[in-house]
Amino acid sequence: MAELLLPWYRRCGRHDLPWRKTQDDYALWLAEILLQQTQVRTALPYYGRLLAHFPRWQDLASAPLDAVLAQWSGLGYYARARNAHRAAQMVVRDHGGRFPKDRASAMALPGVGRSTAAAVLASAYGQDEAILDANARRVLFRTAGLVGEPRSAANDRRLWQLAAMETPRGTAHDYNQAIQDLGAIHCRSRRPDCPGCPLRPRCRAAARPELLNRYEQTHRSDRPQRYATLLLARDAAGRVLLHRRPEHGIWGGLWSLPILDASQILTDPDQRAQALERYASACGLRLKAQSLDPVRRHLFSHFQLEYAVLHAQLRAEVVADGDSGLVCQDIGSALGLGLPSPIRRLLEQLD
Ligand code: SF4
């Protein structure tokens, strides 16, 4: 595969990507973390922004988590931000401020799996490490004509064997980037462009449409629907009540509007009043319900959320303490916190 891929990569690869122009282990690791669950187009501005705010391992390690989450805000998968923060602290504390040079130590860093470790080791240190990110996985699955669930344990083992076998010695770095680019440009998840693909001569799936569609079919699923009612409570000075989400679960560690009901949109005024009363009494607040906004939608990776925002007047002083996870912030300060993107958009519209 390398013989077919590398000449194509030299001609058609995405050489302009900023992380392709550096050998800095920190910048390369950061790019790999961002690209784990995010498309290149979306990751690009975050890569620049995070590097500008935290240019070195030490800067990221010593930054408050809130400052990291604020720069990550809108990108989703916030466990990555928390893991990246902890990983930077470990790199500074245990590895002298350099990405570890052996696979086992690299994989001991939070958020660094086998493929991420391999990608950084190959690109930063020139090691012959094979990757198996989503693009490489799809290309290998199709070219080898595999069947069944791509993420099954048996296929996972087979794919890692193929990845190790196909990755050339001495040019693993270029090959890894080439297979990623091929997956993005030709071997796309939907409607792959086989006629223009350099791997076509040795691809089993290209000649057999039933194999070609298999990867897409096994991965496509309708996202289940969930519902929620959020609370937008403001005091007389216009400050807004925010709640820090638990570390695990959606929007983990970010500041959000309190979730008044995590299972339904409270369209019934009586139900709304009762839910608000329960919430106020649990948090020691005085709240008066106002209007309910129209339903909004937000797509998560595994489900679609339909939610409505209940406006309320906050009639008591909120004293920030670590236990309640509640703060009351003016809009400008709130926008400086790590907020989920729909909450950020909502607050931006307020003032
Ligand atoms: S020929 Fe088609 S299925 Fe095979 S690797 Fe290329 S784009 Fe993917």
Short mmCIF file of C-alpha atoms and ligand atoms in Angstrom, two decimals:
data_model
loop_
_atom_site.label_atom_id
_atom_site.label_comp_id
_atom_site.label_asym_id
_atom_site.label_seq_id
_atom_site.Cartn_x
_atom_site.Cartn_y
_atom_site.Cartn_z
CA MET A 1 0.00 0.00 0.00
CA ALA A 2 2.85 2.38 0.78
CA GLU A 3 4.08 2.17 -2.82
CA LEU A 4 0.71 3.37 -4.04
CA LEU A 5 -0.01 5.78 -1.22
CA LEU A 6 3.20 7.71 -0.81
CA PRO A 7 3.51 9.08 -4.39
CA TRP A 8 -0.15 10.10 -4.21
CA TYR A 9 0.44 11.75 -0.83
CA ARG A 10 3.36 13.78 -2.17
CA ARG A 11 1.14 15.10 -4.97
CA CYS A 12 -2.24 15.42 -3.26
CA GLY A 13 -1.73 15.30 0.54
CA ARG A 14 -2.93 18.04 2.87
CA HIS A 15 0.55 19.47 3.39
CA ASP A 16 -0.78 22.87 4.42
CA LEU A 17 -2.27 21.70 7.70
CA PRO A 18 -0.38 23.54 10.45
CA TRP A 19 0.47 20.38 12.38
CA ARG A 20 2.14 19.03 9.24
CA LYS A 21 4.67 21.86 9.42
CA THR A 22 6.02 21.21 12.89
CA GLN A 23 7.99 18.52 14.68
CA ASP A 24 7.23 19.94 18.11
CA ASP A 25 6.00 17.06 20.25
CA TYR A 26 3.56 19.26 22.18
CA ALA A 27 1.94 20.74 19.06
CA LEU A 28 1.71 17.31 17.42
CA TRP A 29 0.15 15.75 20.51
CA LEU A 30 -2.34 18.62 20.79
CA ALA A 31 -3.37 18.17 17.15
CA GLU A 32 -3.88 14.43 17.65
CA ILE A 33 -6.05 15.03 20.71
CA LEU A 34 -8.17 17.58 18.85
CA LEU A 35 -8.59 15.30 15.85
CA GLN A 36 -9.72 12.31 17.91
CA GLN A 37 -13.40 13.15 17.59
CA THR A 38 -13.39 16.27 15.49
CA GLN A 39 -13.06 16.95 11.79
CA VAL A 40 -10.04 18.86 10.54
CA ARG A 41 -12.10 21.89 9.48
CA THR A 42 -13.58 22.26 12.97
CA ALA A 43 -10.33 21.53 14.80
CA LEU A 44 -8.23 24.11 12.91
CA PRO A 45 -9.29 27.29 14.75
CA TYR A 46 -9.11 25.51 18.12
CA TYR A 47 -5.60 24.29 17.37
CA GLY A 48 -4.45 27.86 16.71
CA ARG A 49 -6.30 29.24 19.70
CA LEU A 50 -5.05 26.62 22.15
CA LEU A 51 -1.46 26.97 20.95
CA ALA A 52 -1.69 30.76 21.30
CA HIS A 53 -2.99 30.51 24.87
CA PHE A 54 -0.93 27.52 25.96
CA PRO A 55 2.14 27.36 23.68
CA ARG A 56 4.08 24.77 25.71
CA TRP A 57 3.45 21.78 27.92
CA GLN A 58 4.25 23.95 30.93
CA ASP A 59 1.65 26.58 29.99
CA LEU A 60 -1.12 24.04 29.66
CA ALA A 61 -0.05 22.16 32.80
CA SER A 62 -0.03 25.27 34.98
CA ALA A 63 -3.25 26.82 33.60
CA PRO A 64 -6.43 26.55 35.70
CA LEU A 65 -8.77 23.89 34.29
CA ASP A 66 -11.43 26.58 33.82
CA ALA A 67 -9.13 28.51 31.50
CA VAL A 68 -8.55 25.36 29.42
CA LEU A 69 -12.26 24.56 29.28
CA ALA A 70 -13.01 28.15 28.24
CA GLN A 71 -10.70 27.79 25.21
CA TRP A 72 -12.16 24.35 24.46
CA SER A 73 -15.70 25.68 24.67
CA GLY A 74 -17.81 24.72 21.66
CA LEU A 75 -15.63 21.83 20.54
CA GLY A 76 -17.48 19.13 22.48
CA TYR A 77 -16.13 15.93 24.03
CA TYR A 78 -14.91 17.90 27.04
CA ALA A 79 -13.35 14.87 28.70
CA ARG A 80 -10.60 15.44 26.13
CA ALA A 81 -9.87 18.86 27.62
CA ARG A 82 -9.73 17.53 31.15
CA ASN A 83 -7.53 14.62 30.06
CA ALA A 84 -5.26 16.93 28.06
CA HIS A 85 -4.81 19.14 31.10
CA ARG A 86 -3.90 16.15 33.29
CA ALA A 87 -1.66 14.68 30.59
CA ALA A 88 0.28 17.97 30.33
CA GLN A 89 0.77 17.95 34.10
CA MET A 90 2.11 14.38 33.93
CA VAL A 91 4.44 15.20 31.03
CA VAL A 92 5.88 18.15 32.95
CA ARG A 93 6.09 16.30 36.25
CA ASP A 94 7.20 12.84 35.12
CA HIS A 95 8.79 13.22 31.67
CA GLY A 96 10.81 16.42 31.80
CA GLY A 97 8.37 18.35 29.62
CA ARG A 98 8.68 16.06 26.57
CA PHE A 99 6.16 13.59 25.17
CA PRO A 100 7.43 10.17 26.37
CA LYS A 101 9.43 8.27 23.77
CA ASP A 102 8.15 4.79 24.51
CA ARG A 103 4.69 3.56 23.67
CA ALA A 104 3.78 2.25 27.11
CA SER A 105 4.58 5.55 28.87
CA ALA A 106 2.79 7.51 26.14
CA MET A 107 -0.31 5.35 26.52
CA ALA A 108 -0.26 5.90 30.28
CA LEU A 109 -1.13 9.56 29.66
CA PRO A 110 -4.85 10.35 30.04
CA GLY A 111 -6.59 10.50 26.67
CA VAL A 112 -3.72 8.88 24.76
CA GLY A 113 -4.70 5.55 23.22
CA ARG A 114 -2.55 3.31 21.06
CA SER A 115 -3.22 5.14 17.81
CA THR A 116 -2.69 8.61 19.27
CA ALA A 117 0.55 7.48 20.92
CA ALA A 118 1.72 5.98 17.63
CA ALA A 119 0.87 9.08 15.63
CA VAL A 120 2.90 11.34 17.94
CA LEU A 121 5.83 8.93 18.23
CA ALA A 122 6.02 8.61 14.44
CA SER A 123 5.65 12.31 13.66
CA ALA A 124 7.68 13.81 16.53
CA TYR A 125 10.42 11.20 16.85
CA GLY A 126 10.36 9.35 13.50
CA GLN A 127 9.51 6.01 15.09
CA ASP A 128 8.05 3.19 12.96
CA GLU A 129 4.67 3.19 14.66
CA ALA A 130 1.45 2.21 12.90
CA ILE A 131 -1.73 4.21 13.51
CA LEU A 132 -5.32 3.06 13.42
CA ASP A 133 -7.44 6.18 13.63
CA ALA A 134 -10.93 6.32 12.11
CA ASN A 135 -9.63 7.05 8.60
CA ALA A 136 -6.92 4.38 8.62
CA ARG A 137 -9.39 1.90 10.06
CA ARG A 138 -11.90 2.55 7.27
CA VAL A 139 -9.29 2.33 4.49
CA LEU A 140 -7.84 -0.92 5.81
CA PHE A 141 -11.25 -2.44 6.44
CA ARG A 142 -12.27 -1.80 2.86
CA THR A 143 -9.03 -2.61 1.08
CA ALA A 144 -8.78 -5.93 2.92
CA GLY A 145 -12.45 -6.68 2.18
CA LEU A 146 -13.24 -7.39 5.83
CA VAL A 147 -16.78 -8.20 6.88
CA GLY A 148 -18.79 -7.87 10.07
CA GLU A 149 -18.76 -5.13 12.66
CA PRO A 150 -15.68 -2.92 12.13
CA ARG A 151 -15.27 -2.43 15.89
CA SER A 152 -15.58 -6.09 16.85
CA ALA A 153 -12.65 -7.50 18.83
CA ALA A 154 -11.75 -9.87 15.97
CA ASN A 155 -11.74 -7.11 13.36
CA ASP A 156 -9.87 -4.80 15.72
CA ARG A 157 -7.09 -7.38 16.07
CA ARG A 158 -7.03 -7.97 12.31
CA LEU A 159 -6.92 -4.25 11.58
CA TRP A 160 -4.00 -3.67 13.94
CA GLN A 161 -2.16 -6.56 12.28
CA LEU A 162 -2.81 -5.05 8.86
CA ALA A 163 -1.78 -1.60 10.04
CA ALA A 164 1.53 -2.94 11.40
CA MET A 165 2.13 -4.97 8.25
CA GLU A 166 1.43 -2.15 5.82
CA THR A 167 3.29 0.63 7.65
CA PRO A 168 6.70 0.95 6.00
CA ARG A 169 9.91 1.18 8.02
CA GLY A 170 11.59 4.55 7.86
CA THR A 171 8.63 6.43 6.41
CA ALA A 172 5.91 5.64 8.94
CA HIS A 173 5.38 9.33 9.53
CA ASP A 174 4.54 10.06 5.88
CA TYR A 175 2.58 6.85 5.47
CA ASN A 176 0.42 7.61 8.53
CA GLN A 177 -0.42 11.02 7.16
CA ALA A 178 -1.04 9.57 3.70
CA ILE A 179 -3.57 7.01 4.92
CA GLN A 180 -5.34 9.67 7.00
CA ASP A 181 -5.56 11.92 3.94
CA LEU A 182 -6.76 9.11 1.72
CA GLY A 183 -9.55 8.39 4.19
CA ALA A 184 -10.54 12.04 4.20
CA ILE A 185 -10.24 12.70 0.45
CA HIS A 186 -11.15 9.46 -1.35
CA CYS A 187 -12.17 6.73 1.09
CA ARG A 188 -14.85 8.78 2.78
CA SER A 189 -17.37 7.15 5.04
CA ARG A 190 -20.18 7.97 2.63
CA ARG A 191 -19.85 7.87 -1.12
CA PRO A 192 -16.16 6.96 -1.39
CA ASP A 193 -14.46 8.16 -4.55
CA CYS A 194 -13.04 4.89 -5.83
CA PRO A 195 -12.39 5.93 -9.45
CA GLY A 196 -9.82 8.54 -8.36
CA CYS A 197 -8.31 6.48 -5.53
CA PRO A 198 -4.68 5.34 -5.80
CA LEU A 199 -5.45 2.16 -3.83
CA ARG A 200 -8.08 0.98 -6.25
CA PRO A 201 -5.82 -1.62 -7.96
CA ARG A 202 -5.50 -3.54 -4.72
CA CYS A 203 -8.77 -2.74 -2.98
CA ARG A 204 -11.20 -5.61 -2.49
CA ALA A 205 -14.16 -3.42 -1.67
CA ALA A 206 -13.87 -1.24 -4.79
CA ALA A 207 -14.93 -4.13 -7.02
CA ARG A 208 -17.68 -5.35 -4.72
CA PRO A 209 -20.27 -2.77 -3.76
CA GLU A 210 -21.74 -5.01 -1.08
CA LEU A 211 -18.39 -4.76 0.75
CA LEU A 212 -18.07 -1.05 0.04
CA ASN A 213 -21.33 -0.27 1.75
CA ARG A 214 -20.73 -2.48 4.71
CA TYR A 215 -18.67 -0.04 6.72
CA GLU A 216 -21.18 2.71 6.27
CA GLN A 217 -24.19 0.54 7.02
CA THR A 218 -22.82 -0.91 10.21
CA HIS A 219 -21.96 2.51 11.53
CA ARG A 220 -25.05 4.43 10.53
CA SER A 221 -27.71 4.65 13.17
CA ASP A 222 -30.43 7.07 14.05
CA ARG A 223 -29.61 9.08 17.08
CA PRO A 224 -32.12 8.58 19.87
CA GLN A 225 -34.07 11.57 21.02
CA ARG A 226 -33.78 13.03 24.53
CA TYR A 227 -35.56 15.94 26.15
CA ALA A 228 -34.76 18.47 28.86
CA THR A 229 -35.85 21.76 30.39
CA LEU A 230 -33.13 24.23 31.28
CA LEU A 231 -33.43 27.12 33.70
CA LEU A 232 -32.34 30.63 32.79
CA ALA A 233 -32.60 32.51 36.08
CA ARG A 234 -31.41 36.13 36.31
CA ASP A 235 -31.28 38.43 39.29
CA ALA A 236 -32.29 42.10 39.37
CA ALA A 237 -28.84 43.12 38.11
CA GLY A 238 -29.20 40.81 35.08
CA ARG A 239 -26.68 38.28 36.36
CA VAL A 240 -27.34 34.71 35.31
CA LEU A 241 -27.34 31.58 37.44
CA LEU A 242 -24.87 28.93 36.27
CA HIS A 243 -24.19 25.44 37.46
CA ARG A 244 -20.98 23.47 37.00
CA ARG A 245 -21.76 20.10 35.44
CA PRO A 246 -20.37 16.97 37.07
CA GLU A 247 -17.09 15.73 35.58
CA HIS A 248 -18.72 12.77 33.91
CA GLY A 249 -21.64 12.85 31.53
CA ILE A 250 -22.63 15.46 29.00
CA TRP A 251 -20.85 18.81 29.14
CA GLY A 252 -18.70 17.33 31.93
CA GLY A 253 -16.92 20.01 33.98
CA LEU A 254 -18.42 22.90 31.98
CA TRP A 255 -20.64 25.68 33.29
CA SER A 256 -24.20 25.32 32.11
CA LEU A 257 -27.65 26.61 32.83
CA PRO A 258 -29.14 24.42 35.58
CA ILE A 259 -31.12 21.49 34.19
CA LEU A 260 -34.56 21.72 35.71
CA ASP A 261 -35.78 18.46 34.22
CA ALA A 262 -33.48 16.01 32.47
CA SER A 263 -36.19 13.88 30.88
CA GLN A 264 -38.87 16.16 29.45
CA ILE A 265 -39.81 19.59 28.21
CA LEU A 266 -42.07 21.04 30.88
CA THR A 267 -44.83 22.41 28.68
CA ASP A 268 -47.45 22.19 31.41
CA PRO A 269 -47.38 25.39 33.56
CA ASP A 270 -48.28 23.51 36.76
CA GLN A 271 -45.51 20.98 36.24
CA ARG A 272 -43.10 23.82 35.54
CA ALA A 273 -44.07 25.62 38.73
CA GLN A 274 -43.66 22.45 40.79
CA ALA A 275 -40.29 21.64 39.24
CA LEU A 276 -39.10 25.18 39.87
CA GLU A 277 -40.27 25.09 43.46
CA ARG A 278 -38.48 21.77 44.05
CA TYR A 279 -35.29 23.11 42.50
CA ALA A 280 -35.45 26.40 44.44
CA SER A 281 -35.99 24.67 47.73
CA ALA A 282 -33.18 22.13 47.08
CA CYS A 283 -30.74 24.95 46.33
CA GLY A 284 -32.01 27.48 48.88
CA LEU A 285 -33.04 29.97 46.19
CA ARG A 286 -36.11 32.12 45.59
CA LEU A 287 -37.26 31.85 41.98
CA LYS A 288 -40.28 33.13 40.09
CA ALA A 289 -41.18 31.50 36.78
CA GLN A 290 -41.50 33.65 33.68
CA SER A 291 -41.78 32.49 30.07
CA LEU A 292 -40.81 29.23 28.37
CA ASP A 293 -38.81 29.63 25.14
CA PRO A 294 -39.63 27.64 22.02
CA VAL A 295 -38.00 24.22 21.69
CA ARG A 296 -34.39 24.12 20.50
CA ARG A 297 -32.32 21.17 19.26
CA HIS A 298 -28.72 20.18 19.81
CA LEU A 299 -26.92 17.20 18.28
CA PHE A 300 -24.64 15.16 20.46
CA SER A 301 -22.58 12.31 19.05
CA HIS A 302 -24.95 9.65 20.37
CA PHE A 303 -28.28 11.40 20.68
CA GLN A 304 -30.28 14.45 19.75
CA LEU A 305 -31.44 16.74 22.53
CA GLU A 306 -34.64 18.75 22.30
CA TYR A 307 -34.81 21.29 25.07
CA ALA A 308 -36.63 24.42 26.13
CA VAL A 309 -35.39 27.19 28.37
CA LEU A 310 -37.53 28.41 31.24
CA HIS A 311 -36.83 32.03 32.18
CA ALA A 312 -37.14 32.92 35.84
CA GLN A 313 -36.46 35.78 38.22
CA LEU A 314 -33.85 35.08 40.83
CA ARG A 315 -34.77 36.85 44.04
CA ALA A 316 -32.01 35.86 46.40
CA GLU A 317 -28.29 36.35 46.62
CA VAL A 318 -26.35 33.32 45.37
CA VAL A 319 -23.28 32.68 47.42
CA ALA A 320 -20.80 30.71 45.36
CA ASP A 321 -19.54 27.71 47.24
CA GLY A 322 -17.80 24.58 46.08
CA ASP A 323 -20.58 22.26 47.22
CA SER A 324 -23.53 23.65 45.30
CA GLY A 325 -21.57 24.24 42.07
CA LEU A 326 -23.72 27.37 41.56
CA VAL A 327 -22.54 30.85 40.67
CA CYS A 328 -24.27 34.02 39.57
CA GLN A 329 -22.32 35.87 36.89
CA ASP A 330 -22.84 38.91 34.71
CA ILE A 331 -23.05 37.92 31.07
CA GLY A 332 -19.57 39.18 30.18
CA SER A 333 -17.91 37.11 32.91
CA ALA A 334 -20.08 34.10 32.13
CA LEU A 335 -18.91 34.18 28.51
CA GLY A 336 -15.32 33.91 29.76
CA LEU A 337 -16.07 30.53 31.36
CA GLY A 338 -16.04 27.10 29.75
CA LEU A 339 -19.59 26.86 28.40
CA PRO A 340 -21.21 24.31 26.09
CA SER A 341 -21.81 25.85 22.66
CA PRO A 342 -25.63 26.02 22.85
CA ILE A 343 -25.43 27.75 26.25
CA ARG A 344 -22.82 30.18 24.93
CA ARG A 345 -25.04 31.05 21.95
CA LEU A 346 -27.98 31.57 24.25
CA LEU A 347 -26.09 33.91 26.59
CA GLU A 348 -24.64 35.83 23.65
CA GLN A 349 -28.17 36.60 22.55
CA LEU A 350 -29.17 37.94 25.95
CA ASP A 351 -27.19 41.17 26.01
S1 SF4 B 1 -10.80 2.09 -3.83
FE1 SF4 B 1 -12.58 2.98 -2.83
S2 SF4 B 1 -13.00 1.68 -1.06
FE2 SF4 B 1 -10.94 1.19 -1.79
S3 SF4 B 1 -9.60 2.44 -0.54
FE3 SF4 B 1 -10.00 3.59 -2.41
S4 SF4 B 1 -11.81 4.87 -1.96
FE4 SF4 B 1 -11.64 3.30 -0.35
#
